[in-house]
Structure formats: structure tokens, C-alpha cells
DNA sequence: AAATGACTAGAAAACCATTTTGGTCATCTA
DNA sequence: TAGATGACCAAAATGGTTTTCTAGTCATTT
């Protein structure tokens, strides 16, 4: 495999496992089986490398979400399916959880920025979908940006915060059904 | 005025202005015009004093919310009025904002605990109201705890987080209208 | 021409001396 | 003499200094 790819995979692994701050360039180089200097022939610096990885994951998530959205299905059905799919990432991509945790703990500027970037990307993705169904007349006229924002923040609250104050975490099913039952429900005409 | 009250007011002022950590017992004593030792004749320690103050504010908020809820009004109307009332506290009680900021910045255990306590109190208050209207048949059968949780987290997201990534903060009106339009809307039968 | 790792500057961590502060209690005063 | 007080103390926080670590460079190697 080409070196660039090796580096990306090693870095992804390390960032996901240890977070941004605790990942050293030397460690990445070791995992990728390259010299440290090599990394810098492909990526300007640590931050750019990190951003590239995050961008890749966002892209992957968008693709996955898009994949489950069926043209002939209703907004309700598609919203449900997409949300379910996103929840699958809960386990696989510890990276986001790590980023959020790290932002709280160390306030690393790079991490803060990337977190905002992710948030922005997700919100605009959701907004776009809502707008589409608004134009199709399936969804009421609402402030789609606020709805998207609420969906993201609500999602994160249930996935990340809920456990902090409650015994058992919510299942994917519970979360999805709940959203279905409240927010999505309120949107359709 | 009695010393206990003086102390409570001084402490409230100081906690609100400087946060938990940056408020010293000596400072409170000075503002309250009492000796430091006197504080300890009324309150076991700094943490207990803090909790008492928070408890008072929560109680006050509950009372205010209860006051605007009219027996003969609909769920929609009451939810709207209560939410509006709560938003008034946004400016008046900087304390909660301080607590949240401090929790992020220093991770003081007492602060963390109090934050969870506030959250719990608010959620159970909202839940109780929803349950009431569910029993009255005005609100659909939903998981009222999840709804309450979403309302709180959504509220906090719009009031606190929104500004971090957006130019102009949302007005009370916008937030309330939005909730009215989505979540509350979805709850009524 | 591309890869490398020894090297460096600057950032972070560890350390430690000094100061601050929550909490106590012997003394004071009304 | 009951309640208030502030000097006092142990423990924690602060801040300044030294040491260690690491992102990024570049002369050398392959």
C-alpha cells in the first residue's frame, strides 16, 4: 500500500485510540512503519493530518447516510433509516467521542476547531435534507437550520450525556423511536 | 436583617459574579459584614452553602414557572409561557452560566455535582408537568423523561452553545417559537 | 528523488517554594 | 454565657523554574 495511505490509517487508529493531544507524530510514524520525516512530505503538519482524517470520516458518514436514503420513501422513513445508520457509528468511530472529551479536558485549539467543523458539516447536511423535503411539500415550513441543530444536539445529548446521569444507556432503538415520535413527527405535514 | 440571610445574599452575589472557585469564604464574610467563623455557625462548609443557594434559585424558578401556568389554559399555551419565563432567568441569574463555564474550566467536584443536581431537578420538574397533561389527555403518550431531557438540553444548546458558532444569538422569541413549533407541537393530541 | 532520523526550539510536564484558603477553636463581647 | 470572631493551621492552590517531550527541520542516506 502507498505510504500516504499507511500514514492515514496509522494516524486514524492512534487519534481514535488516544485522542489528538496524546498522539505523537513519532508514534504515528512507528505504526505506519515510516520515518517521522516522511509524514511531513505528505502532510503539512499534525493539524492538517488530523483535519484530513476528520474530513474523510465526515465524508464517509455522509455517503453512508445518503446510501440509506431512498428516493421513493417518505421523509419519516428516510429520517428514521438515516438516524439509525448514524447510530451505528457510535461504536465504530470512537474518534468523535474522543474529540469531544478532549475539547472539554484540554481545550486544544486544533481540536476545538475541528469539533466546530464537524458540527457545522453535520448540521448543514441535515439542513439540506430537511430543505429538500420541505420543497417536496412533505415537511412543514420550519427553520431548518434550527431543526438540524436541535437534532444534532439532542442526538449528542442522548448518546453522550445521558449515561452520565443515568444507569443504563439508551439503545439505538429507543433513541431513534423517540426522535421519530417527537421531532420527525412534528415536521411532517 | 438576620446574619444567615446576609450571608446567603453575600454568597449569592459573589458566586454569581466570580464563580464557585474564585469566591473565598473570607470574601463572603467581608461582604456580609460578619466574621468568617460566623458563616460556619450557619453552614457546614462552603459546598453546603453553595448547594443551599442553588436550591433556593431552583425553588424560585419552579415557583415562577408554576405561577405562569394557568389551570384553564392549554398545554401549548402553558408550555409557551413557562418557557418564556425561564428564558427571563437567562440574564438575571448569571450563576448558572458561571457554573456551566466553571465545570468546563476547572472540573471542581462540587460544581460538577451541583450542575448534575440542577439538571436533575429541572428535568423532573418538566417531566412532572408533561405527565400531568398526559393524564389530562392533552398530550400524547410519550416517554416524558426523554422529552424533558430533550427540552432541557435543547434549551441549553440554543441559549449557550448557539452563540459559539453563530454570529447573532437567538432571541427569546425565536427560541420559544421554535420549540412551540416543533416539540410542543408534536406532543399535543 | 525520496526517505530518514538526529537535531533543535519551543511547548508541556514535573518539581518545589511560597501563598492562599477552607475550616477550627480559644478568646472575646454583649 | 451564648454567639460571634479572627488568629491559626493543615491542605490545597499558585507560580516560577528546571527538566522532559515533541512538532517540525534538514543534512545525510538510500
Short mmCIF file of C-alpha atoms (C1' of nucleotides) in Angstrom, two decimals:
data_model
loop_
_atom_site.label_atom_id
_atom_site.label_comp_id
_atom_site.label_asym_id
_atom_site.label_seq_id
_atom_site.Cartn_x
_atom_site.Cartn_y
_atom_site.Cartn_z
CA UNK A 1 0.00 0.00 0.00
CA UNK A 2 1.19 3.53 -0.60
CA UNK A 3 2.84 5.38 2.22
CA UNK A 4 0.29 8.15 2.34
CA UNK A 5 -2.45 5.64 2.96
CA UNK A 6 -0.39 3.83 5.58
CA UNK A 7 0.11 7.07 7.43
CA UNK A 8 -3.55 7.97 7.27
CA UNK A 9 -4.55 4.63 8.69
CA UNK A 10 -1.97 4.69 11.42
CA UNK A 11 -2.97 8.21 12.40
CA UNK A 12 -6.66 7.39 12.37
CA UNK A 13 -6.02 4.45 14.63
CA UNK A 14 -3.94 6.47 17.03
CA UNK A 15 -6.18 9.53 17.15
CA UNK A 16 -9.19 7.32 17.76
CA UNK A 17 -7.46 5.38 20.47
CA UNK A 18 -5.60 8.12 22.32
CA UNK A 19 -7.00 11.41 21.09
CA UNK A 20 -5.26 14.27 19.35
CA UNK A 21 -3.03 15.51 22.10
CA UNK A 22 -1.79 12.13 23.25
CA UNK A 23 -0.88 11.04 19.74
CA UNK A 24 2.70 11.86 18.78
CA UNK A 25 4.00 12.10 15.26
CA UNK A 26 6.67 9.61 16.18
CA UNK A 27 4.05 7.14 17.27
CA UNK A 28 2.17 7.53 14.02
CA UNK A 29 5.41 7.03 12.10
CA UNK A 30 6.15 3.88 14.05
CA UNK A 31 2.70 2.38 13.48
CA UNK A 32 2.85 3.32 9.80
CA UNK A 33 6.34 1.92 9.50
CA UNK A 34 7.81 5.07 8.06
CA UNK A 35 10.29 7.66 9.23
CA UNK A 36 8.87 10.63 11.01
CA UNK A 37 10.05 12.99 8.30
CA UNK A 38 8.06 11.06 5.72
CA UNK A 39 4.83 12.15 7.27
CA UNK A 40 5.79 15.73 6.54
CA UNK A 41 6.28 15.03 2.85
CA UNK A 42 2.57 14.17 2.67
CA UNK A 43 1.01 16.39 5.31
CA UNK A 44 1.96 19.91 6.15
CA UNK A 45 1.69 19.36 9.88
CA UNK A 46 -0.12 17.46 12.60
CA UNK A 47 -3.19 19.63 12.43
CA UNK A 48 -3.62 19.23 8.69
CA UNK A 49 -3.23 15.48 9.05
CA UNK A 50 -5.91 15.49 11.71
CA UNK A 51 -8.25 17.56 9.60
CA UNK A 52 -7.80 15.31 6.61
CA UNK A 53 -8.78 12.33 8.71
CA UNK A 54 -11.82 14.04 10.12
CA UNK A 55 -12.83 15.15 6.66
CA UNK A 56 -12.60 11.55 5.49
CA UNK A 57 -14.83 10.32 8.27
CA UNK A 58 -17.40 13.03 7.67
CA UNK A 59 -17.41 12.16 4.01
CA UNK A 60 -17.86 8.50 4.82
CA UNK A 61 -20.74 9.24 7.16
CA UNK A 62 -22.42 11.42 4.57
CA UNK A 63 -22.07 8.66 2.00
CA UNK A 64 -23.48 6.07 4.35
CA UNK A 65 -26.39 8.32 5.24
CA UNK A 66 -27.06 9.09 1.63
CA UNK A 67 -26.94 5.41 0.82
CA UNK A 68 -29.84 4.53 3.10
CA UNK A 69 -32.00 7.41 1.89
CA UNK A 70 -34.37 6.05 -0.71
CA UNK A 71 -35.84 8.39 -3.28
CA UNK A 72 -39.25 6.74 -3.14
CA UNK A 73 -39.51 6.51 0.63
CA UNK A 74 -41.23 9.06 2.85
CA UNK A 75 -39.41 11.66 4.92
CA UNK A 76 -40.31 9.76 8.07
CA UNK A 77 -38.86 6.51 6.78
CA UNK A 78 -35.72 8.10 5.46
CA UNK A 79 -35.12 10.16 8.56
CA UNK A 80 -35.52 7.02 10.63
CA UNK A 81 -33.15 5.00 8.48
CA UNK A 82 -30.53 7.72 8.36
CA UNK A 83 -30.61 8.25 12.08
CA UNK A 84 -30.28 4.53 12.67
CA UNK A 85 -27.32 4.39 10.35
CA UNK A 86 -25.64 7.27 12.13
CA UNK A 87 -26.08 5.49 15.42
CA UNK A 88 -24.10 2.60 14.03
CA UNK A 89 -21.12 4.91 14.03
CA UNK A 90 -21.49 5.33 17.74
CA UNK A 91 -19.35 2.29 18.44
CA UNK A 92 -17.13 2.25 15.41
CA UNK A 93 -15.93 5.79 15.44
CA UNK A 94 -14.69 6.47 18.90
CA UNK A 95 -12.85 9.34 17.36
CA UNK A 96 -15.69 11.80 17.73
CA UNK A 97 -16.25 10.87 21.32
CA UNK A 98 -12.54 11.34 21.92
CA UNK A 99 -12.61 14.73 20.28
CA UNK A 100 -15.49 15.90 22.38
CA UNK A 101 -13.90 14.59 25.56
CA UNK A 102 -10.59 16.18 24.68
CA UNK A 103 -12.15 19.52 23.91
CA UNK A 104 -13.53 19.59 27.41
CA UNK A 105 -10.36 18.40 29.03
CA UNK A 106 -7.58 20.30 27.32
CA UNK A 107 -9.09 22.94 25.08
CA UNK A 108 -6.55 22.21 22.35
CA UNK A 109 -7.23 24.84 19.66
CA UNK A 110 -6.91 22.34 16.82
CA UNK A 111 -9.42 20.08 18.48
CA UNK A 112 -11.81 22.89 19.23
CA UNK A 113 -11.71 23.99 15.65
CA UNK A 114 -12.22 20.53 14.26
CA UNK A 115 -15.14 19.97 16.57
CA UNK A 116 -16.82 23.12 15.28
CA UNK A 117 -16.06 21.99 11.76
CA UNK A 118 -17.69 18.63 12.28
CA UNK A 119 -20.70 20.22 13.89
CA UNK A 120 -21.06 22.62 11.02
CA UNK A 121 -20.74 19.88 8.43
CA UNK A 122 -23.34 17.70 10.09
CA UNK A 123 -25.81 20.50 10.64
CA UNK A 124 -25.59 21.66 7.06
CA UNK A 125 -26.01 18.10 5.84
CA UNK A 126 -29.15 17.59 7.88
CA UNK A 127 -30.46 21.03 6.97
CA UNK A 128 -30.04 20.27 3.32
CA UNK A 129 -32.07 17.08 3.64
CA UNK A 130 -34.83 18.84 5.52
CA UNK A 131 -34.93 21.60 2.94
CA UNK A 132 -35.29 19.01 0.22
CA UNK A 133 -38.36 17.52 1.85
CA UNK A 134 -39.71 20.96 2.59
CA UNK A 135 -39.54 21.73 -1.10
CA UNK A 136 -41.18 18.42 -1.87
CA UNK A 137 -44.01 19.50 0.37
CA UNK A 138 -43.56 16.58 2.74
CA UNK A 139 -42.27 18.71 5.55
CA UNK A 140 -43.83 21.84 7.04
CA UNK A 141 -42.19 25.22 6.59
CA UNK A 142 -39.78 25.38 9.52
CA UNK A 143 -36.45 26.96 10.30
CA UNK A 144 -34.48 24.01 9.01
CA UNK A 145 -31.22 25.17 10.49
CA UNK A 146 -32.67 25.27 13.97
CA UNK A 147 -34.21 21.86 13.48
CA UNK A 148 -30.92 20.46 12.27
CA UNK A 149 -29.13 21.99 15.20
CA UNK A 150 -31.64 20.58 17.65
CA UNK A 151 -31.36 17.15 16.08
CA UNK A 152 -27.59 17.14 16.38
CA UNK A 153 -27.51 18.48 19.91
CA UNK A 154 -30.30 16.18 21.00
CA UNK A 155 -28.58 13.23 19.41
CA UNK A 156 -25.32 14.03 21.17
CA UNK A 157 -27.10 14.59 24.45
CA UNK A 158 -28.72 11.17 24.32
CA UNK A 159 -25.64 9.37 23.06
CA UNK A 160 -23.02 11.06 25.22
CA UNK A 161 -24.56 12.87 28.18
CA UNK A 162 -27.42 10.62 29.13
CA UNK A 163 -25.12 7.97 30.57
CA UNK A 164 -23.53 10.47 32.92
CA UNK A 165 -26.68 10.79 34.97
CA UNK A 166 -28.49 7.56 34.20
CA UNK A 167 -27.83 3.94 34.98
CA UNK A 168 -28.33 2.28 31.64
CA UNK A 169 -27.54 3.89 28.33
CA UNK A 170 -30.32 4.30 25.79
CA UNK A 171 -30.41 1.79 22.99
CA UNK A 172 -30.21 2.82 19.36
CA UNK A 173 -33.80 1.74 19.04
CA UNK A 174 -35.02 3.88 21.91
CA UNK A 175 -33.28 6.97 20.65
CA UNK A 176 -34.50 6.53 17.10
CA UNK A 177 -38.05 5.77 18.13
CA UNK A 178 -38.09 8.78 20.36
CA UNK A 179 -36.95 11.14 17.65
CA UNK A 180 -39.38 9.55 15.27
CA UNK A 181 -42.11 10.07 17.80
CA UNK A 182 -41.41 13.69 18.60
CA UNK A 183 -39.36 15.82 16.28
CA UNK A 184 -39.81 13.99 12.98
CA UNK A 185 -43.46 13.59 13.81
CA UNK A 186 -43.87 17.32 14.24
CA UNK A 187 -42.24 18.08 10.92
CA UNK A 188 -44.41 16.17 8.53
CA UNK A 189 -47.46 17.86 7.13
CA UNK B 1 -31.60 41.58 58.68
CA UNK B 2 -30.53 38.30 60.25
CA UNK B 3 -26.99 37.15 59.71
CA UNK B 4 -27.93 33.96 57.92
CA UNK B 5 -29.77 35.93 55.31
CA UNK B 6 -26.92 38.42 54.99
CA UNK B 7 -24.53 35.58 54.38
CA UNK B 8 -26.77 33.96 51.80
CA UNK B 9 -27.10 37.18 49.87
CA UNK B 10 -23.42 37.96 50.01
CA UNK B 11 -22.56 34.46 48.88
CA UNK B 12 -25.11 34.53 46.07
CA UNK B 13 -23.68 37.78 44.85
CA UNK B 14 -20.13 36.53 44.95
CA UNK B 15 -20.80 33.10 43.43
CA UNK B 16 -22.75 34.73 40.63
CA UNK B 17 -20.07 37.27 39.98
CA UNK B 18 -16.92 35.22 40.34
CA UNK B 19 -17.98 31.58 40.33
CA UNK B 20 -17.52 28.93 42.98
CA UNK B 21 -13.80 28.55 42.92
CA UNK B 22 -12.92 32.21 42.85
CA UNK B 23 -15.18 33.01 45.77
CA UNK B 24 -13.45 32.79 49.14
CA UNK B 25 -15.13 32.39 52.46
CA UNK B 26 -13.32 35.47 53.68
CA UNK B 27 -14.72 37.49 50.84
CA UNK B 28 -18.23 36.34 51.62
CA UNK B 29 -17.69 37.24 55.26
CA UNK B 30 -16.48 40.66 54.31
CA UNK B 31 -19.42 41.38 52.01
CA UNK B 32 -21.85 40.06 54.59
CA UNK B 33 -20.16 42.08 57.32
CA UNK B 34 -19.62 39.10 59.57
CA UNK B 35 -16.62 37.21 60.82
CA UNK B 36 -15.55 34.22 58.78
CA UNK B 37 -16.29 31.87 61.64
CA UNK B 38 -19.88 33.07 61.74
CA UNK B 39 -20.54 31.55 58.36
CA UNK B 40 -19.71 28.18 59.84
CA UNK B 41 -22.29 28.53 62.55
CA UNK B 42 -24.95 28.59 59.84
CA UNK B 43 -23.48 26.43 57.10
CA UNK B 44 -21.45 23.28 57.50
CA UNK B 45 -18.97 24.24 54.78
CA UNK B 46 -18.53 26.06 51.51
CA UNK B 47 -20.12 23.30 49.49
CA UNK B 48 -23.26 23.16 51.61
CA UNK B 49 -23.59 26.92 51.42
CA UNK B 50 -23.32 26.69 47.67
CA UNK B 51 -25.90 23.95 47.47
CA UNK B 52 -28.32 25.89 49.62
CA UNK B 53 -28.06 28.84 47.28
CA UNK B 54 -28.58 26.73 44.21
CA UNK B 55 -31.53 25.03 45.86
CA UNK B 56 -33.06 28.44 46.53
CA UNK B 57 -32.70 29.50 42.94
CA UNK B 58 -34.18 26.27 41.66
CA UNK B 59 -37.07 26.70 44.03
CA UNK B 60 -37.57 30.24 42.87
CA UNK B 61 -37.55 29.19 39.24
CA UNK B 62 -40.06 26.45 39.94
CA UNK B 63 -42.31 28.94 41.68
CA UNK B 64 -42.06 31.40 38.84
CA UNK B 65 -42.81 28.71 36.31
CA UNK B 66 -45.72 27.45 38.35
CA UNK B 67 -47.03 30.98 38.66
CA UNK B 68 -47.40 31.45 34.91
CA UNK B 69 -49.08 28.09 34.40
CA UNK B 70 -52.81 28.67 34.31
CA UNK B 71 -55.14 25.82 35.16
CA UNK B 72 -57.60 26.73 32.44
CA UNK B 73 -55.04 27.26 29.68
CA UNK B 74 -53.99 24.62 27.16
CA UNK B 75 -50.75 22.69 27.33
CA UNK B 76 -49.42 24.66 24.37
CA UNK B 77 -50.12 27.98 26.00
CA UNK B 78 -48.72 26.98 29.34
CA UNK B 79 -45.60 25.41 27.89
CA UNK B 80 -45.02 28.56 25.91
CA UNK B 81 -45.49 30.83 28.90
CA UNK B 82 -43.31 28.72 31.16
CA UNK B 83 -40.51 28.55 28.63
CA UNK B 84 -40.65 32.30 28.15
CA UNK B 85 -40.48 32.81 31.86
CA UNK B 86 -37.49 30.54 32.16
CA UNK B 87 -35.69 32.47 29.48
CA UNK B 88 -36.04 35.59 31.58
CA UNK B 89 -33.64 33.99 34.03
CA UNK B 90 -31.02 33.92 31.35
CA UNK B 91 -29.96 37.44 32.17
CA UNK B 92 -30.83 37.66 35.81
CA UNK B 93 -29.12 34.60 37.11
CA UNK B 94 -25.64 34.59 35.72
CA UNK B 95 -24.94 31.95 38.32
CA UNK B 96 -25.97 29.02 36.19
CA UNK B 97 -23.92 30.24 33.28
CA UNK B 98 -20.98 30.61 35.65
CA UNK B 99 -21.48 27.10 36.94
CA UNK B 100 -21.52 25.64 33.48
CA UNK B 101 -18.46 27.62 32.44
CA UNK B 102 -16.64 26.65 35.58
CA UNK B 103 -17.45 22.99 35.21
CA UNK B 104 -15.71 23.10 31.85
CA UNK B 105 -12.77 25.09 33.07
CA UNK B 106 -11.82 23.59 36.39
CA UNK B 107 -13.82 20.45 36.93
CA UNK B 108 -14.39 21.30 40.60
CA UNK B 109 -16.22 18.28 42.04
CA UNK B 110 -18.67 20.44 44.00
CA UNK B 111 -19.55 22.33 40.86
CA UNK B 112 -19.93 19.20 38.81
CA UNK B 113 -22.23 17.72 41.36
CA UNK B 114 -24.36 20.82 41.65
CA UNK B 115 -24.67 21.01 37.90
CA UNK B 116 -25.99 17.45 37.79
CA UNK B 117 -28.33 18.28 40.64
CA UNK B 118 -29.76 21.29 38.83
CA UNK B 119 -30.19 19.25 35.69
CA UNK B 120 -31.98 16.53 37.57
CA UNK B 121 -34.28 18.98 39.33
CA UNK B 122 -35.24 20.71 36.13
CA UNK B 123 -35.83 17.51 34.21
CA UNK B 124 -38.04 16.06 36.91
CA UNK B 125 -39.99 19.32 37.10
CA UNK B 126 -40.65 19.35 33.38
CA UNK B 127 -41.41 15.64 33.36
CA UNK B 128 -43.99 16.13 36.06
CA UNK B 129 -45.75 18.83 34.08
CA UNK B 130 -45.80 16.72 30.96
CA UNK B 131 -47.15 13.77 32.88
CA UNK B 132 -49.93 15.94 34.22
CA UNK B 133 -51.04 16.91 30.74
CA UNK B 134 -50.64 13.34 29.57
CA UNK B 135 -53.08 12.27 32.26
CA UNK B 136 -55.42 15.07 31.28
CA UNK B 137 -55.37 13.63 27.79
CA UNK B 138 -53.97 16.79 26.27
CA UNK B 139 -50.64 15.25 25.49
CA UNK B 140 -49.89 12.04 23.64
CA UNK B 141 -48.42 9.06 25.44
CA UNK B 142 -44.70 9.69 25.25
CA UNK B 143 -41.64 8.94 27.30
CA UNK B 144 -41.93 12.08 29.33
CA UNK B 145 -38.48 11.81 30.81
CA UNK B 146 -36.87 11.73 27.42
CA UNK B 147 -38.95 14.67 26.30
CA UNK B 148 -37.99 16.62 29.40
CA UNK B 149 -34.36 15.78 28.84
CA UNK B 150 -34.51 16.86 25.23
CA UNK B 151 -36.20 20.10 26.18
CA UNK B 152 -33.53 20.95 28.72
CA UNK B 153 -30.62 20.02 26.50
CA UNK B 154 -32.13 21.73 23.51
CA UNK B 155 -32.80 24.81 25.58
CA UNK B 156 -29.22 24.90 26.85
CA UNK B 157 -27.85 24.29 23.38
CA UNK B 158 -29.74 27.25 21.97
CA UNK B 159 -29.03 29.54 24.88
CA UNK B 160 -25.39 28.65 25.49
CA UNK B 161 -23.85 26.84 22.52
CA UNK B 162 -25.52 28.53 19.59
CA UNK B 163 -23.53 31.73 20.02
CA UNK B 164 -20.25 29.86 19.83
CA UNK B 165 -20.74 29.06 16.17
CA UNK B 166 -23.16 31.75 15.07
CA UNK B 167 -22.92 35.48 14.68
CA UNK B 168 -26.02 36.70 16.42
CA UNK B 169 -27.59 34.96 19.41
CA UNK B 170 -31.16 33.74 19.16
CA UNK B 171 -33.79 35.90 20.77
CA UNK B 172 -36.10 34.59 23.46
CA UNK B 173 -38.88 34.86 20.95
CA UNK B 174 -37.14 32.78 18.32
CA UNK B 175 -36.29 30.02 20.74
CA UNK B 176 -39.74 29.87 22.22
CA UNK B 177 -41.45 29.96 18.85
CA UNK B 178 -39.23 27.23 17.59
CA UNK B 179 -39.97 24.91 20.49
CA UNK B 180 -43.62 25.74 20.19
CA UNK B 181 -43.45 24.88 16.53
CA UNK B 182 -41.65 21.57 16.83
CA UNK B 183 -41.53 19.73 20.11
CA UNK B 184 -44.63 21.10 21.83
CA UNK B 185 -46.47 20.80 18.56
CA UNK B 186 -45.64 17.11 18.32
CA UNK B 187 -46.85 16.42 21.83
CA UNK B 188 -50.42 17.60 21.67
CA UNK B 189 -53.02 15.15 20.55
"C1'" DA C 1 14.38 11.98 -5.86
"C1'" DA C 2 12.52 10.26 -1.90
"C1'" DA C 3 13.06 8.72 2.76
"C1'" DT C 4 15.06 9.11 7.08
"C1'" DG C 5 16.16 10.08 11.96
"C1'" DA C 6 19.39 13.13 14.65
"C1'" DC C 7 18.67 17.60 16.00
"C1'" DT C 8 16.51 21.99 17.79
"C1'" DA C 9 13.35 25.32 19.53
"C1'" DG C 10 9.56 25.85 21.88
"C1'" DA C 11 5.79 23.73 24.41
"C1'" DA C 12 4.35 20.85 28.14
"C1'" DA C 13 5.24 18.45 32.44
"C1'" DA C 14 7.39 17.94 36.79
"C1'" DC C 15 9.01 19.97 40.58
"C1'" DC C 16 9.07 22.76 44.50
"C1'" DA C 17 8.94 27.03 47.29
"C1'" DT C 18 5.57 30.21 48.54
"C1'" DT C 19 0.97 31.84 49.16
"C1'" DT C 20 -3.81 31.24 49.75
"C1'" DT C 21 -7.84 29.44 51.78
"C1'" DG C 22 -11.30 26.28 53.97
"C1'" DG C 23 -12.19 25.14 58.30
"C1'" DT C 24 -11.25 25.20 63.65
"C1'" DC C 25 -11.31 26.87 68.16
"C1'" DA C 26 -9.59 29.70 72.04
"C1'" DT C 27 -10.86 34.18 73.10
"C1'" DC C 28 -13.82 37.93 73.30
"C1'" DT C 29 -18.04 40.64 73.92
"C1'" DA C 30 -22.73 41.94 74.55
"C1'" DT D 1 -22.68 32.55 78.77
"C1'" DA D 2 -24.18 32.07 74.04
"C1'" DG D 3 -22.99 33.62 69.98
"C1'" DA D 4 -19.55 35.99 67.24
"C1'" DT D 5 -14.93 36.48 65.90
"C1'" DG D 6 -10.37 36.36 63.65
"C1'" DA D 7 -5.67 34.26 64.53
"C1'" DC D 8 -4.18 29.97 63.38
"C1'" DC D 9 -3.20 25.50 60.86
"C1'" DA D 10 -3.22 21.89 57.51
"C1'" DA D 11 -4.06 21.23 52.98
"C1'" DA D 12 -4.56 22.89 48.55
"C1'" DA D 13 -3.53 26.25 45.00
"C1'" DT D 14 -0.26 29.21 42.67
"C1'" DG D 15 3.55 30.50 40.16
"C1'" DG D 16 8.22 30.45 38.91
"C1'" DT D 17 11.97 27.36 37.46
"C1'" DT D 18 14.01 23.24 35.70
"C1'" DT D 19 13.55 19.17 33.06
"C1'" DT D 20 11.44 16.44 29.61
"C1'" DC D 21 9.00 15.87 25.46
"C1'" DT D 22 7.64 16.58 20.74
"C1'" DA D 23 6.47 19.04 16.29
"C1'" DG D 24 8.86 20.17 12.69
"C1'" DT D 25 13.55 20.71 10.00
"C1'" DC D 26 17.24 19.36 7.21
"C1'" DA D 27 21.78 17.23 6.32
"C1'" DT D 28 22.65 12.68 5.17
"C1'" DT D 29 21.47 8.20 3.27
"C1'" DT D 30 19.31 5.00 0.13
#
